[in-house]
XYZ file of C-alpha atoms in Angstrom:
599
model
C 130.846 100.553 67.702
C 127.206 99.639 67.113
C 124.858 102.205 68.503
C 121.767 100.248 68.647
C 119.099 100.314 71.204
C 115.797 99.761 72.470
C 113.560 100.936 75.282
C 110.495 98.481 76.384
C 107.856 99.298 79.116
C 105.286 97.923 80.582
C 102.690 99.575 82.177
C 99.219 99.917 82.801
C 99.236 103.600 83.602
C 101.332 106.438 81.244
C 104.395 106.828 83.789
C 106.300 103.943 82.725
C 105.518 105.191 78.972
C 106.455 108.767 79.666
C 110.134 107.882 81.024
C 110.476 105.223 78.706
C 110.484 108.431 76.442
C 112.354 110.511 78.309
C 115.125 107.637 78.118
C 114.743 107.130 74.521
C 115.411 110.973 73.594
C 118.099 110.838 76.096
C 119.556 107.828 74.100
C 118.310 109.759 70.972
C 120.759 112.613 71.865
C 123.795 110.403 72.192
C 122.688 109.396 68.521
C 121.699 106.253 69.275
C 119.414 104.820 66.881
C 116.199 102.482 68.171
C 113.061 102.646 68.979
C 110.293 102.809 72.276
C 107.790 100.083 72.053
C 105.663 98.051 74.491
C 107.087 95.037 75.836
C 103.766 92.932 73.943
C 104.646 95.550 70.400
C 107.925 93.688 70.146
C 108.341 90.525 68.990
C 110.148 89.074 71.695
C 112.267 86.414 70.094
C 114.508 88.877 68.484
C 115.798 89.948 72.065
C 118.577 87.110 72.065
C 119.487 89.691 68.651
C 119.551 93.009 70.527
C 122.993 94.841 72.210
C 121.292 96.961 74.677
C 117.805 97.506 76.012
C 116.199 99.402 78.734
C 113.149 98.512 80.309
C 110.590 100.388 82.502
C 108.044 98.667 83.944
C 105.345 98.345 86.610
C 103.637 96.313 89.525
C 100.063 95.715 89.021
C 97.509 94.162 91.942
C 99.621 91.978 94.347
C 103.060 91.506 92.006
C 101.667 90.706 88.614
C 102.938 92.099 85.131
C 101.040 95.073 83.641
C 98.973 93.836 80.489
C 101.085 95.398 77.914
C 103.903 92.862 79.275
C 102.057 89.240 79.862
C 102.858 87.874 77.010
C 106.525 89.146 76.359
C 106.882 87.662 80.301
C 105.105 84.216 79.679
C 107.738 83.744 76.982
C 110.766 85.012 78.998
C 109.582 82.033 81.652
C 109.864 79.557 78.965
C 111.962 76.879 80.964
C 113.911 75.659 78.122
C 115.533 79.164 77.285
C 119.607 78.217 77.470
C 121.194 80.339 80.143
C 123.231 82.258 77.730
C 120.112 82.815 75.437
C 121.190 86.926 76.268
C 124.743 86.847 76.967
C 125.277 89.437 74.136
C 122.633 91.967 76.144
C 123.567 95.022 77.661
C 120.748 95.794 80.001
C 119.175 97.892 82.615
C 115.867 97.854 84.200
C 113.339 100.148 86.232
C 110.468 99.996 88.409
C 108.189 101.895 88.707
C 106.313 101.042 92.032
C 104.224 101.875 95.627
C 105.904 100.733 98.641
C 102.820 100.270 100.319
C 102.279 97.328 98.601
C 103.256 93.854 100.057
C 104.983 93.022 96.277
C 107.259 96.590 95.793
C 108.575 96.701 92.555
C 108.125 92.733 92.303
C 108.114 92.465 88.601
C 110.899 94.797 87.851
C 113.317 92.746 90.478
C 111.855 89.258 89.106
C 113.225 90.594 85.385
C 116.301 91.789 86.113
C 116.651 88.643 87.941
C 115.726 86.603 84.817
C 117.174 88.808 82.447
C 120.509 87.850 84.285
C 119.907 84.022 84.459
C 119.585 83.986 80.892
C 123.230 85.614 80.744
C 122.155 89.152 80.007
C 124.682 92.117 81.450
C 122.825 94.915 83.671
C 124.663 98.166 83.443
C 123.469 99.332 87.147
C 121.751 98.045 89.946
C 117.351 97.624 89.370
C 115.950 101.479 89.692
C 112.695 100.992 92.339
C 111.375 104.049 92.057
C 108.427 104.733 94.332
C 105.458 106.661 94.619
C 105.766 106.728 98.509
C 109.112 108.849 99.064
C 108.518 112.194 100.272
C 109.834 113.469 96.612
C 108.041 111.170 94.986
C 109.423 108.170 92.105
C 112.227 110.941 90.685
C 113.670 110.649 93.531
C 114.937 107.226 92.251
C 114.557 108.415 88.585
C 117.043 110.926 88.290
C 119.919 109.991 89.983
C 119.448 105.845 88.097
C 118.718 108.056 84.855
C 122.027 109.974 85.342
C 123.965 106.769 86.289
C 122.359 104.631 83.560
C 123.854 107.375 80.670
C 127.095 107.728 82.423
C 127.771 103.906 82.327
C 126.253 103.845 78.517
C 129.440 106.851 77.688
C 131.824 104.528 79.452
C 131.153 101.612 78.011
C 130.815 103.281 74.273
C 133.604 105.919 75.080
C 131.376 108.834 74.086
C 132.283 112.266 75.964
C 130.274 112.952 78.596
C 129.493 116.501 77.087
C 127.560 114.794 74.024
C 124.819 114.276 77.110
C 124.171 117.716 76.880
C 121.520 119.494 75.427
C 121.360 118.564 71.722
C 119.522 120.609 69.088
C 117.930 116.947 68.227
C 115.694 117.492 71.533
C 113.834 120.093 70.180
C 112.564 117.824 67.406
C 109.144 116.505 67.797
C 107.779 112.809 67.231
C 105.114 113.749 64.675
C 104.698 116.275 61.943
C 100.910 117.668 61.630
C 100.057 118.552 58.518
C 96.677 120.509 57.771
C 94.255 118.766 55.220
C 91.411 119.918 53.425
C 88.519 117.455 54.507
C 87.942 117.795 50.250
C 90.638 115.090 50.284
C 88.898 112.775 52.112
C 87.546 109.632 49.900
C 84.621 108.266 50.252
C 86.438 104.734 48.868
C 87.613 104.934 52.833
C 86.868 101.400 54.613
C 83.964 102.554 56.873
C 85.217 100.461 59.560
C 88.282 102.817 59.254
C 86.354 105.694 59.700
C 84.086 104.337 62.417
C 87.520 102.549 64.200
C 84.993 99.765 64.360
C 85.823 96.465 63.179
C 83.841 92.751 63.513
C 85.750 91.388 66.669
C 84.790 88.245 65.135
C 87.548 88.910 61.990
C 90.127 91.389 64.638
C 88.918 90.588 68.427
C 88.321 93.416 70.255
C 90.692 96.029 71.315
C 90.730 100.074 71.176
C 91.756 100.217 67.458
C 88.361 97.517 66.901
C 85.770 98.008 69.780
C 82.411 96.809 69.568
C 79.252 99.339 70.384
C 77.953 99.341 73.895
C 74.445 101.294 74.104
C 73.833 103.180 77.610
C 70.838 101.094 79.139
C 70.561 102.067 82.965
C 72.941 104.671 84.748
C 71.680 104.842 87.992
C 73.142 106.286 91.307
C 72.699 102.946 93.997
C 74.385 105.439 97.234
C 71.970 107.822 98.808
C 72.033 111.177 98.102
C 73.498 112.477 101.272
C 75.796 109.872 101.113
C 79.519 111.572 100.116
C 80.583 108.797 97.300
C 78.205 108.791 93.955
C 78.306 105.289 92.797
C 77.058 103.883 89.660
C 75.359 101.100 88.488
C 75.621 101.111 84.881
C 74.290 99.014 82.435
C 74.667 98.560 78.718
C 73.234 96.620 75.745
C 75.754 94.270 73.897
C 73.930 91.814 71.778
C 75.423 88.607 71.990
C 78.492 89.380 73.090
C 79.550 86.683 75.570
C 81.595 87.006 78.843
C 82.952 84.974 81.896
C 83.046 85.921 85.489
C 86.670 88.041 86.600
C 86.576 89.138 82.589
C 87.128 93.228 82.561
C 85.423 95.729 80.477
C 87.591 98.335 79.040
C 86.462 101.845 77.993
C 88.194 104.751 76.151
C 86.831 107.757 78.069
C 86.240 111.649 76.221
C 87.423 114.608 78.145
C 84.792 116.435 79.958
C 83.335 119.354 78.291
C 84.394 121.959 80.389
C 88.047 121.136 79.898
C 88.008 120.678 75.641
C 86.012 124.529 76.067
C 89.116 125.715 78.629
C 91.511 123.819 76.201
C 91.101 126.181 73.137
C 90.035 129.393 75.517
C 94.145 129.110 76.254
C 95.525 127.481 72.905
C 95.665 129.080 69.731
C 94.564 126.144 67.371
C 91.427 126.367 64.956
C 89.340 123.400 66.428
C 87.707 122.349 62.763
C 90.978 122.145 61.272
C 91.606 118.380 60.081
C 95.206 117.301 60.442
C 97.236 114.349 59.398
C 100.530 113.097 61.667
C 103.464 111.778 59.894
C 106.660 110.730 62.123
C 109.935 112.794 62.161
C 112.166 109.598 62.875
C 112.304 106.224 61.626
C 112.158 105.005 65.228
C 109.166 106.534 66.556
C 105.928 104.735 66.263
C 103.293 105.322 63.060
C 100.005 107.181 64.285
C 96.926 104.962 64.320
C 95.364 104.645 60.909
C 92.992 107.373 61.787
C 95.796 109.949 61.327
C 97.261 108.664 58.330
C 96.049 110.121 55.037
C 93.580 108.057 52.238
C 96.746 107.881 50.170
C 98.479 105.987 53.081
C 95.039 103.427 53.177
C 94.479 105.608 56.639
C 91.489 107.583 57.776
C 92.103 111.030 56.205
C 93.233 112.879 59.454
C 91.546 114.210 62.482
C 90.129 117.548 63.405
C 91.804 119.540 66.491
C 88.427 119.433 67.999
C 88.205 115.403 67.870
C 92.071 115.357 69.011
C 90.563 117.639 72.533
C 87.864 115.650 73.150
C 88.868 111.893 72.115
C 92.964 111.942 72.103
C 94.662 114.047 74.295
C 94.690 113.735 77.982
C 93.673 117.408 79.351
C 92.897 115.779 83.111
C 96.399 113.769 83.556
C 98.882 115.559 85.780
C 101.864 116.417 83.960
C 105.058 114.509 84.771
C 108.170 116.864 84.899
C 109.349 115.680 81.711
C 106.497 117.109 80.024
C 107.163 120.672 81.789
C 111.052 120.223 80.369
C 109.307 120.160 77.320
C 106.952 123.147 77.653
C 110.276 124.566 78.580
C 111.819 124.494 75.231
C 108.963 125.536 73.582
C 107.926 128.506 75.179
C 108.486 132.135 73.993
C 108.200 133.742 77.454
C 111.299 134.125 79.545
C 109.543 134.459 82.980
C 107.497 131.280 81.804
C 110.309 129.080 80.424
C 112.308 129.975 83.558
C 109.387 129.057 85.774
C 108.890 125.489 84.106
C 112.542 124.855 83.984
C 112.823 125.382 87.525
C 109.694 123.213 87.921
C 111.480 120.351 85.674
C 114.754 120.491 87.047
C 116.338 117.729 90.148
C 116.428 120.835 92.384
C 112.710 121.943 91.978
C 111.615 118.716 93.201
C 109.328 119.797 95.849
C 108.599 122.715 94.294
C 106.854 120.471 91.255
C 105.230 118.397 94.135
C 104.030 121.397 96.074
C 102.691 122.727 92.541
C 101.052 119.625 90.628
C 101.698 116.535 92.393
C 99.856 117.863 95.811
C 97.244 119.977 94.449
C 96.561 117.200 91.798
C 96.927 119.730 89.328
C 95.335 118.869 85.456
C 97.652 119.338 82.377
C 94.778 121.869 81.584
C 95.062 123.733 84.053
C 98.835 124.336 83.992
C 98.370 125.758 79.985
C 96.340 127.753 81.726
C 99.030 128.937 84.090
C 101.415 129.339 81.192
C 99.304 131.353 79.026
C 102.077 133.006 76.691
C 103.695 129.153 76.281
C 100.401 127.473 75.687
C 99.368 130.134 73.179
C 102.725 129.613 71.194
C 102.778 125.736 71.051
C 102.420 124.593 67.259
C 100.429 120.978 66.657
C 103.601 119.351 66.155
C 104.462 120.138 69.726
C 101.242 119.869 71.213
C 101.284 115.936 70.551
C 104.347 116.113 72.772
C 103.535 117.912 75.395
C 99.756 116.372 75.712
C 99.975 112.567 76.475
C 96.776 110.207 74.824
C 93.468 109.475 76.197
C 94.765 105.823 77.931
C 91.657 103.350 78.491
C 90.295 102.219 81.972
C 89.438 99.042 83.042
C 86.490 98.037 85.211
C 85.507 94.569 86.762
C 82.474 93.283 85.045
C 79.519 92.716 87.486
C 77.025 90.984 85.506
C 76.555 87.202 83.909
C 75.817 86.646 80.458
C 73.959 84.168 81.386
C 71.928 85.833 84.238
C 72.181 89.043 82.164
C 71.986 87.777 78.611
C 72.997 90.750 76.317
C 73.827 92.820 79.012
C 77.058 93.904 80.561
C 77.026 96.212 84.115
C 79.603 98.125 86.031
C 79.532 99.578 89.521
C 81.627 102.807 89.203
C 82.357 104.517 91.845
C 82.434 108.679 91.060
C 85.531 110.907 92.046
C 85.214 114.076 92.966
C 87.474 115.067 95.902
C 88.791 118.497 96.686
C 92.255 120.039 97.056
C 93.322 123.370 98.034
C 92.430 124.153 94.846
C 88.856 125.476 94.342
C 87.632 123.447 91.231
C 87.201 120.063 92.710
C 89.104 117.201 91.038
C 87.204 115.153 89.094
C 88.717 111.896 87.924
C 88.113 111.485 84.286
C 86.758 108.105 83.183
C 84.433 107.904 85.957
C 82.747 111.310 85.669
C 82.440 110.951 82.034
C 80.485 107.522 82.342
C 78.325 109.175 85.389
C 77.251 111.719 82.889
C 75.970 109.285 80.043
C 72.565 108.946 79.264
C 70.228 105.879 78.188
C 70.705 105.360 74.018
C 74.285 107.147 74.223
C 76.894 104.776 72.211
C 80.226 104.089 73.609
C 82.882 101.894 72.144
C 84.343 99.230 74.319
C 86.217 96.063 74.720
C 86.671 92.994 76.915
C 90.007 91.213 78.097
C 90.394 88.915 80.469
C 91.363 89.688 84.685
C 93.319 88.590 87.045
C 90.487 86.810 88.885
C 90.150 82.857 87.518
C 87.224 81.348 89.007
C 86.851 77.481 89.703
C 84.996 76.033 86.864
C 83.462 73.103 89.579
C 80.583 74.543 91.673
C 81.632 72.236 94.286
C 84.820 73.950 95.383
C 83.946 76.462 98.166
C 84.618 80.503 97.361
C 84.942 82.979 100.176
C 85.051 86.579 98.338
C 85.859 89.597 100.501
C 84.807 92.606 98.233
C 83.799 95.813 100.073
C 82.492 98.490 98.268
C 83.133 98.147 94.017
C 85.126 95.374 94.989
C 82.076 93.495 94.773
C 81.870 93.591 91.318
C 83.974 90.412 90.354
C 81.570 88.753 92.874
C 78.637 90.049 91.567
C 79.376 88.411 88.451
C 80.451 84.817 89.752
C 77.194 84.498 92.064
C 74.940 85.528 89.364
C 76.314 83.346 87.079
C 75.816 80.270 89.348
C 72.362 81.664 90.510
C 71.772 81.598 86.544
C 72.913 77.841 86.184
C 71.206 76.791 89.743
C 74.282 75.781 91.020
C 74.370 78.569 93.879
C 74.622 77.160 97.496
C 74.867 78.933 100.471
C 76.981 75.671 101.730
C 79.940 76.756 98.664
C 79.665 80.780 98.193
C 80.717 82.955 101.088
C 80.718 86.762 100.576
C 82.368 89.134 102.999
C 80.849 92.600 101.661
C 82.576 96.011 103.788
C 80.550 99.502 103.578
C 79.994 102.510 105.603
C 76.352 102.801 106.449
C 73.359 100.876 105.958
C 71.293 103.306 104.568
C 74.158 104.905 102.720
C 76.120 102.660 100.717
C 75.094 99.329 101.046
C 75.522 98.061 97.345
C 73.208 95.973 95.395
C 72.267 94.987 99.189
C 68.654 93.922 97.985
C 70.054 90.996 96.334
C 72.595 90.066 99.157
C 69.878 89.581 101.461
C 67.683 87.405 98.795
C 70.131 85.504 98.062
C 71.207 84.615 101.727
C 67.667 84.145 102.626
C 67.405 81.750 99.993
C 70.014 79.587 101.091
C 72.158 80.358 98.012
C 74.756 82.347 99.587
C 76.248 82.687 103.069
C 76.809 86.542 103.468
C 78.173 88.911 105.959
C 77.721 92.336 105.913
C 80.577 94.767 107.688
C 78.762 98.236 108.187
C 81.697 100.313 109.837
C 79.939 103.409 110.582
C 76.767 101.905 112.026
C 78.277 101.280 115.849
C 80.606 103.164 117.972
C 83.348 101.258 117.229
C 84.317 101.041 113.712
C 83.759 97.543 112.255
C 85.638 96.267 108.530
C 85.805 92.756 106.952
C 88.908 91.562 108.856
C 86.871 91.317 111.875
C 83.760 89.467 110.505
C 86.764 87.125 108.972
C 88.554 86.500 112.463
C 85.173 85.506 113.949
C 83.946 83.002 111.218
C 87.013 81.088 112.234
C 85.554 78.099 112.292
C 83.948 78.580 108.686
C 87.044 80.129 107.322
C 88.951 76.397 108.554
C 86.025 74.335 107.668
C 85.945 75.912 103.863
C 89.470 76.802 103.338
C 91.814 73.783 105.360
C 89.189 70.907 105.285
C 87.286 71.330 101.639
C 90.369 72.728 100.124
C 88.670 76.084 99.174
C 89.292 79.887 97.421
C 89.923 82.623 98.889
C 89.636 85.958 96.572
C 90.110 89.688 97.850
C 88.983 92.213 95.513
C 88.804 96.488 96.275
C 90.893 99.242 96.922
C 94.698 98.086 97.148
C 95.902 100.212 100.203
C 95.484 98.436 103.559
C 92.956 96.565 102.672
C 94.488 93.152 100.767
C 97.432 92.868 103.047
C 95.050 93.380 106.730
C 92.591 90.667 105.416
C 95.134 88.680 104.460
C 96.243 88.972 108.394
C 92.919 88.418 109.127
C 92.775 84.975 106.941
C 95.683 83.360 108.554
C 94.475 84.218 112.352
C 90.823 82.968 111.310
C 92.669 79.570 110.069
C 95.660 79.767 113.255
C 98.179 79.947 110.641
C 101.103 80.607 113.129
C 104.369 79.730 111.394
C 105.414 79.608 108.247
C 102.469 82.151 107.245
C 104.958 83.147 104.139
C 105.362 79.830 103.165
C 101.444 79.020 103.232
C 100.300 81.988 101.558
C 102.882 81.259 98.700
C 101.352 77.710 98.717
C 97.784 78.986 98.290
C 98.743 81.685 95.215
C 100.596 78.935 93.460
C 97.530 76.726 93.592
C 94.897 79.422 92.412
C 93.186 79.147 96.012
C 94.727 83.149 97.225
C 93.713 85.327 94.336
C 93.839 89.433 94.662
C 92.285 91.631 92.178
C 93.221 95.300 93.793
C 93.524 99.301 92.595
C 94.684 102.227 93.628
């Protein structure tokens, strides 16, 4: 019987990636042969070809597809697909989702739905995992992980005792190989060496970025205020860019963590290695790795790999404690992470990481004898990558010409733990100084503005969530199209004096007549005061803008409470009383209800 596979995820975080692995060395010890890719890596067309595929995937914003899956989606929509396009497809699919969110799990449900229509088999019921449950998504992972490799043994009548351990889960993705930097050529494309590339010839992405100079970082809260945020701009040349696009950035690990890193490791940070794969299946390293002889880079020191590639700030999933498992020397240590990694330490692993938001540094640290032993090949399996953040661009190209800026807001929140926790991306931008060079990319969002200037906008964006709107207004400022009769902002804050962002401008451009804004300050009165209730009393604007001139309505900020309550708020402003599902459905399909949220 064939043993063929595949595992696809999509995700915009490294969860869906990190059990998409976990399944594919599961499937990898029934010797199965296949390989893990991104849904957008694999050339979608040759799915009506494949016998059995898993896929893991997430929920972004308010139900959309992760980025890494948009285009493998679009084509899975196609209309004229025949229904029995996949009735050779053995299937099975997981989510990986927040319950808190109006759209739980939305796109894994929608694609086992049209995974079916199209005549593929599922081997289970969808796995909705979520974040929510009081043991977190394993809860849902194990037990559909453990029914999923049961049902694969039935239906290819392999003994159950073959899903044991296997001797081929000790073997790592990559071998590291030390080189001497002698073998380095200087024939090497520089844009190889650089990782830069003309987007004009590539388009931009992490493998070709284009160079972003620091112009302007400059904390816009006061300084009592608790929350640092950042208004940070950078130099870009030409480089042109529309309202809703998003900037992405690679971020470095902090300092303190790379000098931590090798204080508990035993690896010579100048040594330069190249990566070759140990199976056909898994994925070649980026050219970097590869050696001059392979038209790569020439390899990588350990140092660069700290700093630039792996992920010492992530919290390690249990999967990667499994692993530290098998590798360590230490009995008291392996038994400790085994029980940590194991169905019945559940809590225990929440209590320890999950809760305390503990870093993958600091739980080497906490295995000293293990992380001391751990060879490179292992270390690029226990240590996830570096993955890139995305921030909504709050500047015009055309009000801003070769400028791009960002609001960021910093974290830095405590635990019972007595470092604070410091959240990577945003800490290492608030730390960048005017002339520093970062590489970075644009891609489109999930915001799509109205190209006429005629159709009214109401934007509800309170705190960062402003960005998006920044952009937009600025741009039509720029092509003296802004009227306070079209653009509406709903901006939410705490104080006044504290956090009122780029409030300068607000109140110029309302006293100018070329926006209509309202301010929600919910720490300036007794009673606590957020956008929903400026949005229930501009009733009459909100039915005048939105029922009579046929306008949009765009919510942009933390993803929460916040999306779903103004939402609420919306249809009691515009006495939506029945059929509210039916309306709000009505407005996404037209474009005029559009949500750009995080977590």
């Amino acid at each position: 019987m064939d043993k063929k596979f595949l595992v696809l995820y999509g995700s915009q975080t490294g969860t869906a990636e990190e059990v998409a692995e976990r399944l594919w060395k599961k499937m990898k010890c029934l010797h199965f042969q296949g390989p893990v890719k991104a849904m957008d890596d694999y050339k979608v067309i040759n799915l009506i070809n494949e016998k059995l595929v898993i896929f893991v995937c997430s929920t972004t914003g308010q139900g959309e597809e992760p980025d890494n899956m948009k285009n493998f989606w679009k084509f899975l929509l196609r209309k004229n697909l025949p229904t029995h396009s996949l009735s050779n497809l053995s299937f099975a699919v997981l989510g990986l989702g927040d319950s808190s969110y109006a759209k739980f799990n939305f796109v894994a449900k929608r694609l086992y739905r049209r995974l079916t229509q199209l005549g593929g088999t599922p081997l289970l019921p969808v796995g909705l995992a979520d974040d929510q449950h009081d043991l977190g998504p394993d809860a849902v992972i194990d037990p559909w992980e453990n029914n999923l490799i049961s049902s694969i043994c039935i239906n290819h009548k392999i003994s159950s005792e073959v899903n044991s351990e296997s001797a081929e889960h000790l073997l790592t993705r990559y071998r590291a190989v030390v080189v001497q930097d002698a073998e380095l050529s200087e024939s090497t494309p520089s844009a190889e060496k650089e990782g830069i590339e003309d987007p004009e010839l590539r388009g931009w992405s992490k493998e070709h970025p284009v160079i972003a100079v620091v112009k302007e970082n400059i904390r816009i809260t006061s300084k009592d205020h608790f929350q640092d945020v950042r208004l940070l701009k950078f130099s870009t040349g030409s480089l042109e860019y529309s309202p809703g696009d998003v900037l992405t950035v690679c971020p470095s690990n902090l300092a303190e963590n790379v000098k931590k890193f090798f204080e508990v490791t035993s690896f010579n940070p100048d040594q330069r290695i190249c990566l070759y794969p140990n199976d056909p299946d898994v994925t070649s390293p980026s050219s970097k790795f590869r050696p001059v002889s392979q038209g790569g880079g020439g390899g990588v020191t350990v140092r660069e790999c700290a700093e630039k590639v792996w992920d010492l700030s992530r919290q390690p999933g249990r999967q990667t404690l499994a692993l530290m498992s098998t590798f360590s020397p230490n009995e008291l240590e392996k038994e400790k992470l085994e029980e940590l990694s194991s169905t019945e330490g559940q809590e225990e692993y929440l209590s320890y990481v999950c809760r305390l938001r503990r870093t993958m540094v600091e739980v080497l640290s906490d295995f000293p004898f293990t992380a001391a032993a751990l060879t490179l090949d292992q270390i690029f399996d226990v240590l996830r990558p570096i993955r890139p953040r995305a921030f909504s661009i709050a500047s015009s190209s055309k009000a801003h010409p070769g400028e791009i800026h960002l609001l960021v807001a910093v974290v830095n929140y405590k635990t019972k733990i007595v470092a604070p926790r410091l959240g990577l991306c945003s800490n290492w931008l608030a730390r960048t100084v005017p002339g520093e060079k970062i590489p970075i990319w644009i891609r489109k969002g999930s915001l799509r503005f109205p190209s006429e200037s005629t159709i009214p906008m109401v934007m509800v964006g309170p705190g960062t969530g402003v960005a998006p709107f920044r952009s937009f207004i600025s741009e039509q400022v720029a092509l003296e199209k802004a009227s306070a009769d079209s653009l509406v902002l709903f901006f939410g804050c705490r104080n006044s004096s504290g956090d009122f962002l780029c409030g300068d401008e607000w109140d110029n451009l309302s006293g100018s007549k070329k926006l209509t804004f309202f301010c929600a300050f919910s720490r300036d009165q007794p009673d606590k005061v957020y956008v929903q209730h400026l949005i229930k009393e501009q009733r009459n604007l909100l039915q005048n803008l939105m029922l009579e001139r046929k306008g949009v309505f765009m919510v942009a900020g933390n993803a929460k409470s916040m999306p779903s309550q103004v939402k609420e708020a919306m249809l009691e402003a515009l006495q939506i009383k029945d059929d509210q599902e039916k309306f709000i459905n009505m407005l996404e399909v037209q474009g005029r209800l559009q949500t750009e949220t995080w977590s």
